[in-house]
CSV table of C-alpha atoms in Angstrom, one decimal:
chain,number,residue,atom,x,y,z
L,1322,MET,CA,-33.1,-35.5,74.1
L,1323,GLY,CA,-31.4,-35.6,77.5
L,1324,ASN,CA,-28.0,-36.4,75.9
L,1325,PHE,CA,-28.5,-33.6,73.3
L,1326,LEU,CA,-29.2,-31.0,76.0
L,1327,LYS,CA,-26.3,-32.2,78.1
L,1328,ALA,CA,-24.0,-31.8,75.1
L,1329,PHE,CA,-25.2,-28.3,74.5
L,1330,SER,CA,-24.4,-27.3,78.1
L,1331,ASN,CA,-20.7,-27.9,77.2
L,1332,PRO,CA,-19.3,-24.6,75.9
L,1333,PHE,CA,-16.5,-26.4,74.1
L,1334,TYR,CA,-19.0,-28.5,72.2
L,1335,ARG,CA,-21.1,-25.4,71.3
L,1336,THR,CA,-18.0,-23.4,70.1
L,1337,SER,CA,-16.5,-26.3,68.1
L,1338,SER,CA,-19.9,-27.1,66.5
L,1339,LEU,CA,-20.4,-23.5,65.4
L,1340,GLU,CA,-16.9,-23.3,63.9
L,1341,ILE,CA,-17.2,-26.5,61.9
L,1342,LEU,CA,-20.8,-25.6,60.9
L,1343,LEU,CA,-19.6,-22.2,59.5
L,1344,PHE,CA,-16.7,-23.8,57.7
L,1345,PHE,CA,-19.0,-26.3,55.9
L,1346,VAL,CA,-21.5,-23.5,55.0
L,1347,GLY,CA,-18.8,-21.3,53.5
L,1348,TRP,CA,-17.4,-24.3,51.6
L,1349,GLY,CA,-20.6,-26.1,50.6
L,1350,ILE,CA,-22.3,-23.0,49.3
L,1351,TRP,CA,-20.0,-23.1,46.2
L,1352,TRP,CA,-18.4,-26.5,46.3
L,1353,SER,CA,-21.7,-28.4,45.9
L,1354,PHE,CA,-22.1,-26.7,42.5
L,1355,PHE,CA,-18.5,-26.5,41.4
L,1356,GLN,CA,-18.7,-29.4,38.9
L,1357,ILE,CA,-22.0,-28.1,37.5
L,1358,TRP,CA,-20.4,-24.6,37.2
L,1359,LEU,CA,-17.4,-26.1,35.3
L,1360,THR,CA,-19.5,-28.1,32.8
L,1361,THR,CA,-22.6,-25.9,32.3
L,1362,LYS,CA,-21.3,-22.4,32.7
L,1363,GLN,CA,-17.7,-22.8,31.6
L,1364,GLY,CA,-18.3,-25.6,29.1
L,1365,PHE,CA,-15.5,-28.0,30.1
L,1366,THR,CA,-15.4,-31.7,29.1
L,1367,GLY,CA,-15.3,-34.6,31.6
L,1368,ALA,CA,-11.5,-34.9,30.9
L,1369,GLN,CA,-10.9,-31.2,31.6
L,1370,VAL,CA,-13.0,-31.3,34.8
L,1371,GLY,CA,-10.9,-34.4,35.8
L,1372,THR,CA,-7.7,-32.4,35.1
L,1373,ILE,CA,-8.9,-29.5,37.3
L,1374,TYR,CA,-9.7,-32.0,40.2
L,1375,SER,CA,-6.4,-33.7,39.7
L,1376,PHE,CA,-4.4,-30.5,39.9
L,1377,GLY,CA,-6.4,-29.6,43.1
L,1378,SER,CA,-5.6,-33.0,44.6
L,1379,ALA,CA,-1.9,-32.7,43.8
L,1380,VAL,CA,-1.5,-29.4,45.6
L,1381,THR,CA,-3.8,-30.6,48.4
L,1382,LEU,CA,-1.7,-33.7,48.8
L,1383,VAL,CA,1.4,-31.7,49.7
L,1384,LEU,CA,-0.4,-29.0,51.7
L,1385,MET,CA,-2.3,-31.5,53.9
L,1386,PHE,CA,1.0,-32.9,55.3
L,1387,VAL,CA,2.2,-29.4,56.0
L,1388,TYR,CA,-1.1,-28.4,57.7
L,1389,GLY,CA,-1.2,-31.7,59.6
L,1390,SER,CA,2.4,-31.3,60.9
L,1391,LEU,CA,1.7,-27.6,61.9
L,1392,GLN,CA,-1.5,-28.4,63.7
L,1393,ASP,CA,0.1,-31.3,65.7
L,1394,LYS,CA,2.8,-28.8,66.8
L,1395,LEU,CA,0.1,-26.2,67.6
L,1396,GLY,CA,-2.0,-28.6,69.5
L,1397,MET,CA,-5.2,-26.8,70.5
L,1398,LYS,CA,-4.2,-23.4,69.2
L,1399,LYS,CA,-6.4,-22.1,66.4
L,1400,THR,CA,-3.7,-19.9,64.6
L,1401,LEU,CA,-3.8,-22.0,61.5
L,1402,LEU,CA,-7.6,-22.0,61.4
L,1403,LYS,CA,-7.6,-18.2,61.4
L,1404,PHE,CA,-5.1,-18.0,58.6
L,1405,ILE,CA,-7.2,-20.4,56.5
L,1406,VAL,CA,-10.4,-18.4,57.1
L,1407,VAL,CA,-8.7,-15.2,56.1
L,1408,CYS,CA,-7.9,-16.9,52.8
L,1409,GLN,CA,-11.5,-18.0,52.4
L,1410,ILE,CA,-12.8,-14.5,52.5
L,1411,PHE,CA,-11.3,-13.9,49.1
L,1412,VAL,CA,-13.2,-16.8,47.4
L,1413,GLY,CA,-15.8,-14.4,45.7
L,1414,PRO,CA,-13.2,-12.0,44.2
L,1415,PHE,CA,-11.0,-14.9,43.2
L,1416,PHE,CA,-13.6,-16.7,41.1
L,1417,THR,CA,-15.0,-13.4,39.7
L,1418,TRP,CA,-11.8,-11.6,38.7
L,1419,VAL,CA,-9.0,-14.2,38.7
L,1420,TYR,CA,-10.0,-17.8,38.1
L,1421,VAL,CA,-12.4,-17.4,35.1
L,1422,PRO,CA,-10.2,-15.0,33.1
L,1423,MET,CA,-7.2,-17.3,33.7
L,1424,LEU,CA,-9.0,-20.4,32.6
L,1425,ALA,CA,-10.1,-18.6,29.5
L,1426,ALA,CA,-6.7,-17.3,28.7
L,1427,ASN,CA,-4.7,-20.5,29.4
L,1428,PHE,CA,-6.6,-23.5,30.8
L,1429,TYR,CA,-3.6,-25.2,32.4
L,1430,VAL,CA,-2.2,-22.1,34.1
L,1431,GLY,CA,-5.7,-21.3,35.4
L,1432,ALA,CA,-6.1,-24.8,36.7
L,1433,VAL,CA,-2.8,-24.6,38.6
L,1434,ILE,CA,-3.5,-21.2,40.1
L,1435,GLY,CA,-7.0,-22.3,41.1
L,1436,ALA,CA,-5.6,-25.5,42.6
L,1437,ILE,CA,-3.2,-23.6,44.8
L,1438,TYR,CA,-5.8,-21.1,46.1
L,1439,LEU,CA,-8.6,-23.6,46.6
L,1440,SER,CA,-6.3,-26.1,48.4
L,1441,ILE,CA,-4.9,-23.4,50.8
L,1442,ALA,CA,-8.4,-22.1,51.6
L,1443,PHE,CA,-10.7,-25.1,51.4
L,1444,LEU,CA,-9.5,-28.5,50.2
L,1445,ALA,CA,-6.7,-29.0,52.6
L,1446,ALA,CA,-8.5,-27.0,55.3
L,1447,CYS,CA,-11.4,-29.3,55.8
L,1448,PRO,CA,-9.5,-32.1,57.6
L,1449,VAL,CA,-7.7,-29.5,59.7
L,1450,PHE,CA,-11.1,-28.3,61.1
L,1451,GLU,CA,-12.2,-31.9,61.6
L,1452,ALA,CA,-8.9,-32.9,63.3
L,1453,VAL,CA,-9.0,-29.9,65.7
L,1454,THR,CA,-12.6,-30.6,66.6
L,1455,GLU,CA,-11.8,-34.3,67.2
L,1456,ARG,CA,-8.8,-33.3,69.4
L,1457,LEU,CA,-10.9,-30.8,71.4
L,1458,SER,CA,-13.6,-33.5,71.9
L,1459,ARG,CA,-11.2,-35.9,73.5
L,1460,ARG,CA,-9.8,-33.1,75.8
L,1461,TYR,CA,-13.1,-31.4,76.7
L,1462,SER,CA,-15.6,-34.2,77.2
L,1463,PHE,CA,-17.8,-34.2,74.2
L,1464,GLU,CA,-18.6,-36.6,71.3
L,1465,TYR,CA,-16.7,-35.8,68.1
L,1466,GLY,CA,-19.4,-37.2,65.9
L,1467,GLN,CA,-22.1,-35.0,67.4
L,1468,ALA,CA,-20.0,-31.9,66.7
L,1469,ARG,CA,-19.0,-33.0,63.2
L,1470,ALA,CA,-22.7,-33.5,62.5
L,1471,TRP,CA,-23.2,-29.8,62.5
L,1472,GLY,CA,-20.7,-29.5,59.6
L,1473,SER,CA,-23.0,-31.8,57.6
L,1474,PHE,CA,-26.1,-29.7,58.7
L,1475,GLY,CA,-24.3,-26.6,57.5
L,1476,TYR,CA,-23.4,-28.2,54.2
L,1477,ALA,CA,-27.1,-29.3,53.8
L,1478,VAL,CA,-28.4,-25.8,54.3
L,1479,ALA,CA,-25.7,-24.4,52.0
L,1480,ALA,CA,-26.5,-26.8,49.2
L,1481,LEU,CA,-30.2,-26.0,49.5
L,1482,CYS,CA,-29.5,-22.2,49.2
L,1483,ALA,CA,-26.9,-22.7,46.5
L,1484,GLY,CA,-29.5,-24.4,44.2
L,1485,PHE,CA,-31.5,-21.2,44.1
L,1486,LEU,CA,-28.6,-18.7,44.2
L,1487,PHE,CA,-26.9,-20.5,41.3
L,1488,THR,CA,-30.0,-20.2,39.0
L,1489,MET,CA,-30.2,-16.5,39.8
L,1490,ASN,CA,-26.5,-15.7,39.2
L,1491,PRO,CA,-23.8,-18.4,39.5
L,1492,TYR,CA,-21.4,-15.9,41.1
L,1493,LEU,CA,-23.7,-15.4,44.1
L,1494,ILE,CA,-22.5,-18.8,45.5
L,1495,PHE,CA,-18.9,-17.6,45.6
L,1496,TRP,CA,-19.6,-14.2,47.1
L,1497,THR,CA,-21.9,-15.8,49.8
L,1498,GLY,CA,-18.9,-18.0,50.7
L,1499,SER,CA,-16.9,-14.8,51.3
L,1500,VAL,CA,-19.5,-13.4,53.6
L,1501,VAL,CA,-19.7,-16.6,55.6
L,1502,ALA,CA,-15.9,-16.7,56.0
L,1503,ALA,CA,-16.0,-13.2,57.4
L,1504,VAL,CA,-18.5,-14.3,60.0
L,1505,GLN,CA,-16.3,-17.3,60.7
L,1506,LEU,CA,-13.3,-15.1,61.4
L,1507,VAL,CA,-15.3,-13.1,64.0
L,1508,VAL,CA,-16.4,-16.3,65.7
L,1509,LEU,CA,-12.8,-17.7,65.9
L,1510,ALA,CA,-11.6,-14.4,67.3
L,1511,ALA,CA,-14.4,-13.9,69.8
L,1512,LEU,CA,-15.2,-17.4,71.2
L,1513,SER,CA,-12.3,-19.0,73.2
L,1514,PRO,CA,-13.7,-21.1,76.1
L,1515,GLU,CA,-10.3,-22.7,76.6
L,1516,LYS,CA,-9.0,-19.4,78.0
L,1517,ASN,CA,-11.6,-19.6,80.8
L,1518,ALA,CA,-9.9,-21.4,83.7
L,1519,ALA,CA,-13.2,-22.3,85.4
L,1520,LEU,CA,-14.6,-23.9,82.3
L,1521,THR,CA,-11.4,-25.7,81.6
L,1522,SER,CA,-11.2,-27.2,85.0
L,1523,GLN,CA,-14.9,-28.3,84.8
L,1524,TYR,CA,-14.7,-30.1,81.4
L,1525,GLU,CA,-11.0,-31.0,80.9
L,1526,VAL,CA,-10.0,-34.7,80.7
L,1527,GLN,CA,-6.7,-34.7,82.6
L,1528,SER,CA,-5.3,-37.8,80.9
L,1529,GLU,CA,-5.7,-36.2,77.5
L,1530,THR,CA,-4.2,-33.0,78.8
L,1531,ILE,CA,-1.1,-34.9,79.9
L,1532,LYS,CA,-0.8,-36.5,76.5
L,1533,GLU,CA,-1.2,-33.2,74.7
L,1534,SER,CA,1.5,-31.6,76.8
L,1535,LYS,CA,4.1,-33.8,75.2
L,1536,THR,CA,4.3,-32.1,71.8
L,1537,PRO,CA,5.4,-34.7,69.2
L,1538,SER,CA,8.9,-34.1,67.7
L,1539,PHE,CA,9.3,-33.7,63.9
L,1540,SER,CA,10.9,-37.1,63.7
L,1541,GLU,CA,7.9,-38.7,65.4
L,1542,ILE,CA,5.6,-36.9,62.9
L,1543,ILE,CA,7.8,-38.1,59.9
L,1544,GLY,CA,7.9,-41.5,61.5
L,1545,VAL,CA,4.3,-42.0,60.4
L,1546,PHE,CA,5.7,-43.0,57.0
L,1547,LYS,CA,7.7,-45.8,58.5
L,1548,LEU,CA,4.6,-47.5,59.9
L,1549,ILE,CA,3.5,-50.5,57.8
L,1550,ASP,CA,-0.1,-50.4,59.2
L,1551,VAL,CA,-0.4,-46.8,58.0
L,1552,TRP,CA,0.6,-47.9,54.5
L,1553,LYS,CA,-2.0,-50.6,54.6
L,1554,MET,CA,-4.7,-48.0,55.4
L,1555,ILE,CA,-3.3,-45.7,52.6
L,1556,ILE,CA,-3.8,-48.5,50.0
L,1557,PHE,CA,-7.3,-49.2,51.3
L,1558,VAL,CA,-8.4,-45.5,51.2
L,1559,ILE,CA,-6.9,-45.0,47.7
L,1560,MET,CA,-9.1,-47.9,46.4
L,1561,SER,CA,-12.2,-46.8,48.3
L,1562,TRP,CA,-12.7,-43.3,49.7
L,1563,THR,CA,-11.1,-41.8,46.6
L,1564,PHE,CA,-14.3,-42.5,44.7
L,1565,TYR,CA,-16.4,-40.5,47.2
L,1566,THR,CA,-14.9,-37.4,45.5
L,1567,VAL,CA,-14.6,-38.8,42.0
L,1568,PHE,CA,-18.2,-40.0,42.0
L,1569,ASP,CA,-20.0,-37.4,44.2
L,1570,GLN,CA,-18.3,-34.3,43.1
L,1571,GLN,CA,-16.8,-34.9,39.7
L,1572,MET,CA,-19.6,-36.9,38.1
L,1573,PHE,CA,-22.9,-37.2,39.9
L,1574,PRO,CA,-24.1,-33.6,39.8
L,1575,GLU,CA,-24.3,-33.3,36.0
L,1576,PHE,CA,-25.5,-36.9,35.7
L,1577,PHE,CA,-28.4,-36.2,38.0
L,1578,THR,CA,-29.4,-32.9,36.3
L,1579,ARG,CA,-29.6,-34.6,32.9
L,1580,PHE,CA,-32.8,-36.3,34.0
L,1581,PHE,CA,-34.7,-33.0,33.9
L,1582,ALA,CA,-36.2,-31.0,31.0
L,1583,THR,CA,-34.1,-27.9,31.5
L,1584,PRO,CA,-30.6,-27.4,33.1
L,1585,GLU,CA,-32.2,-24.8,35.5
L,1586,ALA,CA,-34.9,-27.3,36.7
L,1587,GLY,CA,-32.2,-29.9,37.2
L,1588,GLN,CA,-29.9,-27.6,39.1
L,1589,GLN,CA,-32.7,-26.5,41.5
L,1590,ALA,CA,-33.7,-30.2,42.0
L,1591,TYR,CA,-30.1,-31.1,42.7
L,1592,GLY,CA,-29.7,-28.4,45.3
L,1593,VAL,CA,-32.9,-29.5,47.1
L,1594,PHE,CA,-31.9,-33.2,46.8
L,1595,ASN,CA,-28.3,-32.6,47.9
L,1596,SER,CA,-29.5,-30.7,51.0
L,1597,ILE,CA,-31.9,-33.6,52.0
L,1598,GLU,CA,-29.0,-36.0,51.5
L,1599,VAL,CA,-26.6,-34.0,53.7
L,1600,PHE,CA,-29.2,-33.4,56.3
L,1601,LEU,CA,-29.5,-37.2,56.6
L,1602,GLU,CA,-25.8,-37.2,56.9
L,1603,PHE,CA,-26.1,-34.8,59.8
L,1604,LEU,CA,-28.4,-37.3,61.6
L,1605,MET,CA,-26.1,-40.2,60.8
L,1606,MET,CA,-23.1,-38.4,62.3
L,1607,GLY,CA,-24.9,-38.4,65.6
L,1608,LEU,CA,-26.0,-42.1,65.3
L,1609,VAL,CA,-22.8,-43.7,64.0
L,1610,PRO,CA,-20.9,-43.2,67.3
L,1611,ILE,CA,-23.6,-45.2,69.0
L,1612,LEU,CA,-23.5,-47.9,66.2
L,1613,MET,CA,-19.6,-48.1,66.5
L,1614,ARG,CA,-19.9,-48.8,70.2
L,1615,LYS,CA,-22.2,-51.7,69.4
L,1616,ILE,CA,-20.5,-53.3,66.4
L,1617,GLY,CA,-16.9,-51.9,66.7
L,1618,VAL,CA,-14.7,-49.7,64.6
L,1619,ARG,CA,-13.5,-52.4,62.1
L,1620,LYS,CA,-17.0,-53.6,61.3
L,1621,ALA,CA,-18.2,-50.0,60.9
L,1622,ILE,CA,-15.5,-49.4,58.2
L,1623,LEU,CA,-16.5,-52.6,56.4
L,1624,LEU,CA,-20.2,-51.6,56.5
L,1625,GLY,CA,-19.3,-48.3,55.0
L,1626,CYS,CA,-17.6,-50.2,52.1
L,1627,ALA,CA,-20.7,-52.3,51.5
L,1628,ILE,CA,-22.9,-49.3,51.3
L,1629,MET,CA,-20.5,-47.5,48.9
L,1630,ILE,CA,-20.6,-50.6,46.5
L,1631,VAL,CA,-24.4,-50.6,46.6
L,1632,ARG,CA,-24.7,-46.8,46.2
L,1633,ILE,CA,-22.4,-46.3,43.3
L,1634,GLY,CA,-23.3,-49.6,41.5
L,1635,GLY,CA,-27.0,-48.9,42.0
L,1636,CYS,CA,-26.7,-45.5,40.3
L,1637,GLY,CA,-25.1,-47.4,37.4
L,1638,LEU,CA,-28.2,-49.6,37.1
L,1639,VAL,CA,-31.2,-47.4,37.8
L,1640,THR,CA,-32.5,-45.3,34.9
L,1641,ASN,CA,-35.0,-42.9,36.5
L,1642,PRO,CA,-34.4,-39.8,38.7
L,1643,LEU,CA,-36.4,-41.0,41.7
L,1644,GLY,CA,-34.6,-44.4,41.8
L,1645,VAL,CA,-31.2,-42.6,41.5
L,1646,ALA,CA,-32.2,-40.1,44.2
L,1647,ILE,CA,-33.2,-42.9,46.6
L,1648,ILE,CA,-30.0,-44.9,46.1
L,1649,LYS,CA,-27.9,-41.8,46.3
L,1650,LEU,CA,-29.3,-41.1,49.8
L,1651,LEU,CA,-27.1,-44.0,51.0
L,1652,HIS,CA,-24.4,-41.4,50.9
L,1653,ALA,CA,-25.5,-40.3,54.4
L,1654,PRO,CA,-24.6,-43.5,56.4
L,1655,GLU,CA,-21.7,-44.2,54.1
L,1656,THR,CA,-20.0,-40.8,54.7
L,1657,ALA,CA,-20.6,-40.9,58.4
L,1658,LEU,CA,-19.2,-44.4,58.7
L,1659,PHE,CA,-16.1,-43.6,56.8
L,1660,ILE,CA,-15.2,-40.3,58.4
L,1661,LEU,CA,-15.9,-41.3,62.0
L,1662,ALA,CA,-14.8,-44.9,61.9
L,1663,VAL,CA,-11.5,-44.3,60.0
L,1664,PHE,CA,-10.7,-41.4,62.4
L,1665,ARG,CA,-11.5,-43.6,65.4
L,1666,TYR,CA,-9.4,-46.4,63.9
L,1667,PHE,CA,-6.3,-44.1,64.0
L,1668,THR,CA,-7.0,-42.9,67.5
L,1669,LEU,CA,-7.5,-46.5,68.6
L,1670,HIS,CA,-4.5,-48.1,67.1
L,1671,PHE,CA,-1.9,-45.2,67.0
L,1672,ASP,CA,-0.5,-42.4,69.2
L,1673,THR,CA,-3.1,-39.7,69.6
L,1674,ARG,CA,-0.5,-36.9,69.8
L,1675,ILE,CA,0.0,-37.3,66.0
L,1676,SER,CA,-3.7,-37.8,65.3
L,1677,THR,CA,-3.9,-34.9,62.9
L,1678,THR,CA,-0.9,-36.1,60.8
L,1679,LEU,CA,-2.3,-39.7,60.8
L,1680,TYR,CA,-5.7,-38.5,59.7
L,1681,MET,CA,-4.1,-36.3,57.0
L,1682,VAL,CA,-1.7,-39.0,55.7
L,1683,GLY,CA,-3.7,-42.1,56.2
L,1684,PHE,CA,-7.1,-40.8,55.0
L,1685,GLN,CA,-7.1,-37.4,53.4
L,1686,ILE,CA,-3.8,-37.4,51.6
L,1687,ALA,CA,-4.3,-41.0,50.5
L,1688,ALA,CA,-7.7,-40.0,49.0
L,1689,GLN,CA,-5.9,-37.1,47.2
L,1690,VAL,CA,-3.4,-39.6,45.7
L,1691,GLY,CA,-6.2,-41.7,44.5
L,1692,GLN,CA,-7.9,-38.7,43.0
L,1693,ILE,CA,-4.7,-37.8,41.1
L,1694,ILE,CA,-4.5,-41.4,39.8
L,1695,PHE,CA,-8.2,-41.8,38.9
L,1696,SER,CA,-9.8,-38.4,38.2
L,1697,THR,CA,-8.6,-37.8,34.6
L,1698,PRO,CA,-8.8,-41.5,33.5
L,1699,LEU,CA,-12.3,-41.8,34.9
L,1700,GLY,CA,-13.3,-38.5,33.3
L,1701,ALA,CA,-12.0,-39.8,30.0
L,1702,LEU,CA,-13.8,-43.1,30.6
L,1703,HIS,CA,-17.0,-41.3,31.2
L,1704,ASP,CA,-16.6,-39.3,27.9
L,1705,SER,CA,-16.1,-42.7,26.2
L,1706,ILE,CA,-18.7,-45.0,27.7
L,1707,GLY,CA,-21.1,-42.7,29.6
L,1708,TYR,CA,-21.8,-42.1,33.3
L,1709,GLN,CA,-23.6,-45.3,34.3
L,1710,SER,CA,-21.0,-47.8,32.8
L,1711,THR,CA,-18.3,-45.8,34.6
L,1712,PHE,CA,-20.2,-46.1,37.9
L,1713,LEU,CA,-20.2,-49.9,37.5
L,1714,VAL,CA,-16.5,-49.9,37.0
L,1715,ILE,CA,-16.0,-47.8,40.1
L,1716,SER,CA,-18.3,-50.1,42.2
L,1717,GLY,CA,-16.2,-53.1,41.1
L,1718,ILE,CA,-12.9,-51.4,42.2
L,1719,VAL,CA,-14.5,-50.6,45.7
L,1720,CYS,CA,-15.6,-54.3,45.9
L,1721,VAL,CA,-11.9,-55.4,45.6
L,1722,ALA,CA,-10.9,-52.8,48.2
L,1723,SER,CA,-13.5,-54.2,50.6
L,1724,ILE,CA,-12.1,-57.7,50.4
L,1725,TYR,CA,-8.6,-56.2,51.0
L,1726,ALA,CA,-9.9,-54.3,54.0
L,1727,PHE,CA,-11.4,-57.4,55.5
L,1728,ILE,CA,-8.0,-59.0,55.4
L,1729,VAL,CA,-5.7,-56.2,56.6
L,1730,LEU,CA,-7.7,-54.1,59.1
L,1731,LYS,CA,-6.8,-54.7,62.7
L,1732,LYS,CA,-9.5,-56.0,65.1
L,1733,ASP,CA,-10.5,-53.5,67.8
L,1734,ASN,CA,-8.7,-55.4,70.5
L,1735,GLU,CA,-5.4,-55.7,68.6
L,1736,SER,CA,-2.5,-53.3,69.1
L,1737,VAL,CA,-4.4,-50.7,71.1
L,1738,GLU,CA,-1.8,-47.9,71.3
L,1739,GLY,CA,-4.2,-44.9,71.4
L,1740,GLN,CA,-7.4,-44.2,73.2
L,1741,PRO,CA,-9.3,-47.5,74.0
L,1742,LEU,CA,-12.9,-48.0,73.1
């Protein structure tokens, strides 16, 4: 409790936590039900849903590198965040008056237009918010995991509310997202503790300030692609974290709701269950940094892989909703371990000045590449052999990725070119 109160006394922590919480509320309120909306309200098949996700991944792939490069140039400035939030304000009107009519008129044109907007406003935006928060945590003396935890808490609250809003009127989830984004814009404009000289001098870490003062050149940012160790991580992420999205967002929601007597009962149960799951993720975000200090970054990543294998494979074996729900709750430690440990791996072994680009390229963009590769084939596989057999195939792929990671990941005391443990 003492550490919790100490963290809250830091205005940079409070502001960063509020900003990332609001982002995840505004995104989670509709994203948690996006797959259910596509299948139950729009009537799309698994292959069509896979195509929509693949198009989104393709646009996000390009945009993430653009966003990452821009943010590394901007450093601590939140100009890009403000632009993103302005785009998010239009999510309600977009889904109501643009996306649905376009999908009905021409599926592929609608999918492309949707991919462009959703990537600009949300899909490529998430890692920008995370990267800015991580950068601020190093410079202004707070724990990134504790701030990122509030994003998970926000998503949990949003998912709980979304379950009830969706059954009342599906479009309510999108319009609520617009309202949250408007609040987020006010917060970004009004709260700027970094402009207060007294606060800056009290919380600033001088060594990080000196690093940040040397803005990376474009050639240094592009140089990320020349690093063999980054490519090793890209291969690992494609074969592992890719399936977080494919399984959790493209397949699991409808799979879970099928256990219930009516779609409405399943959707409400999923909303409640999803919020419990993400609330546990909120708790794990605060605990994983402590665990990483004890077992190390490399072992934390490998532990995340082991949990993913058990979680996805378990859902392929259990045949009752309670068992599936219990196994799926392993999502909480798995997500926290991957997000925090992979980010820490980059800031440990690479130059922290290009941390946003590294995180985008080595983690988020790699996952998008994996999604482009696997979304449609796995959607078609599900149409052919069913959800549970598909889950076992995914678990097998992650098992292979875990063996690869054990071989290629650097130990924590090897090639420490960033911020030491």
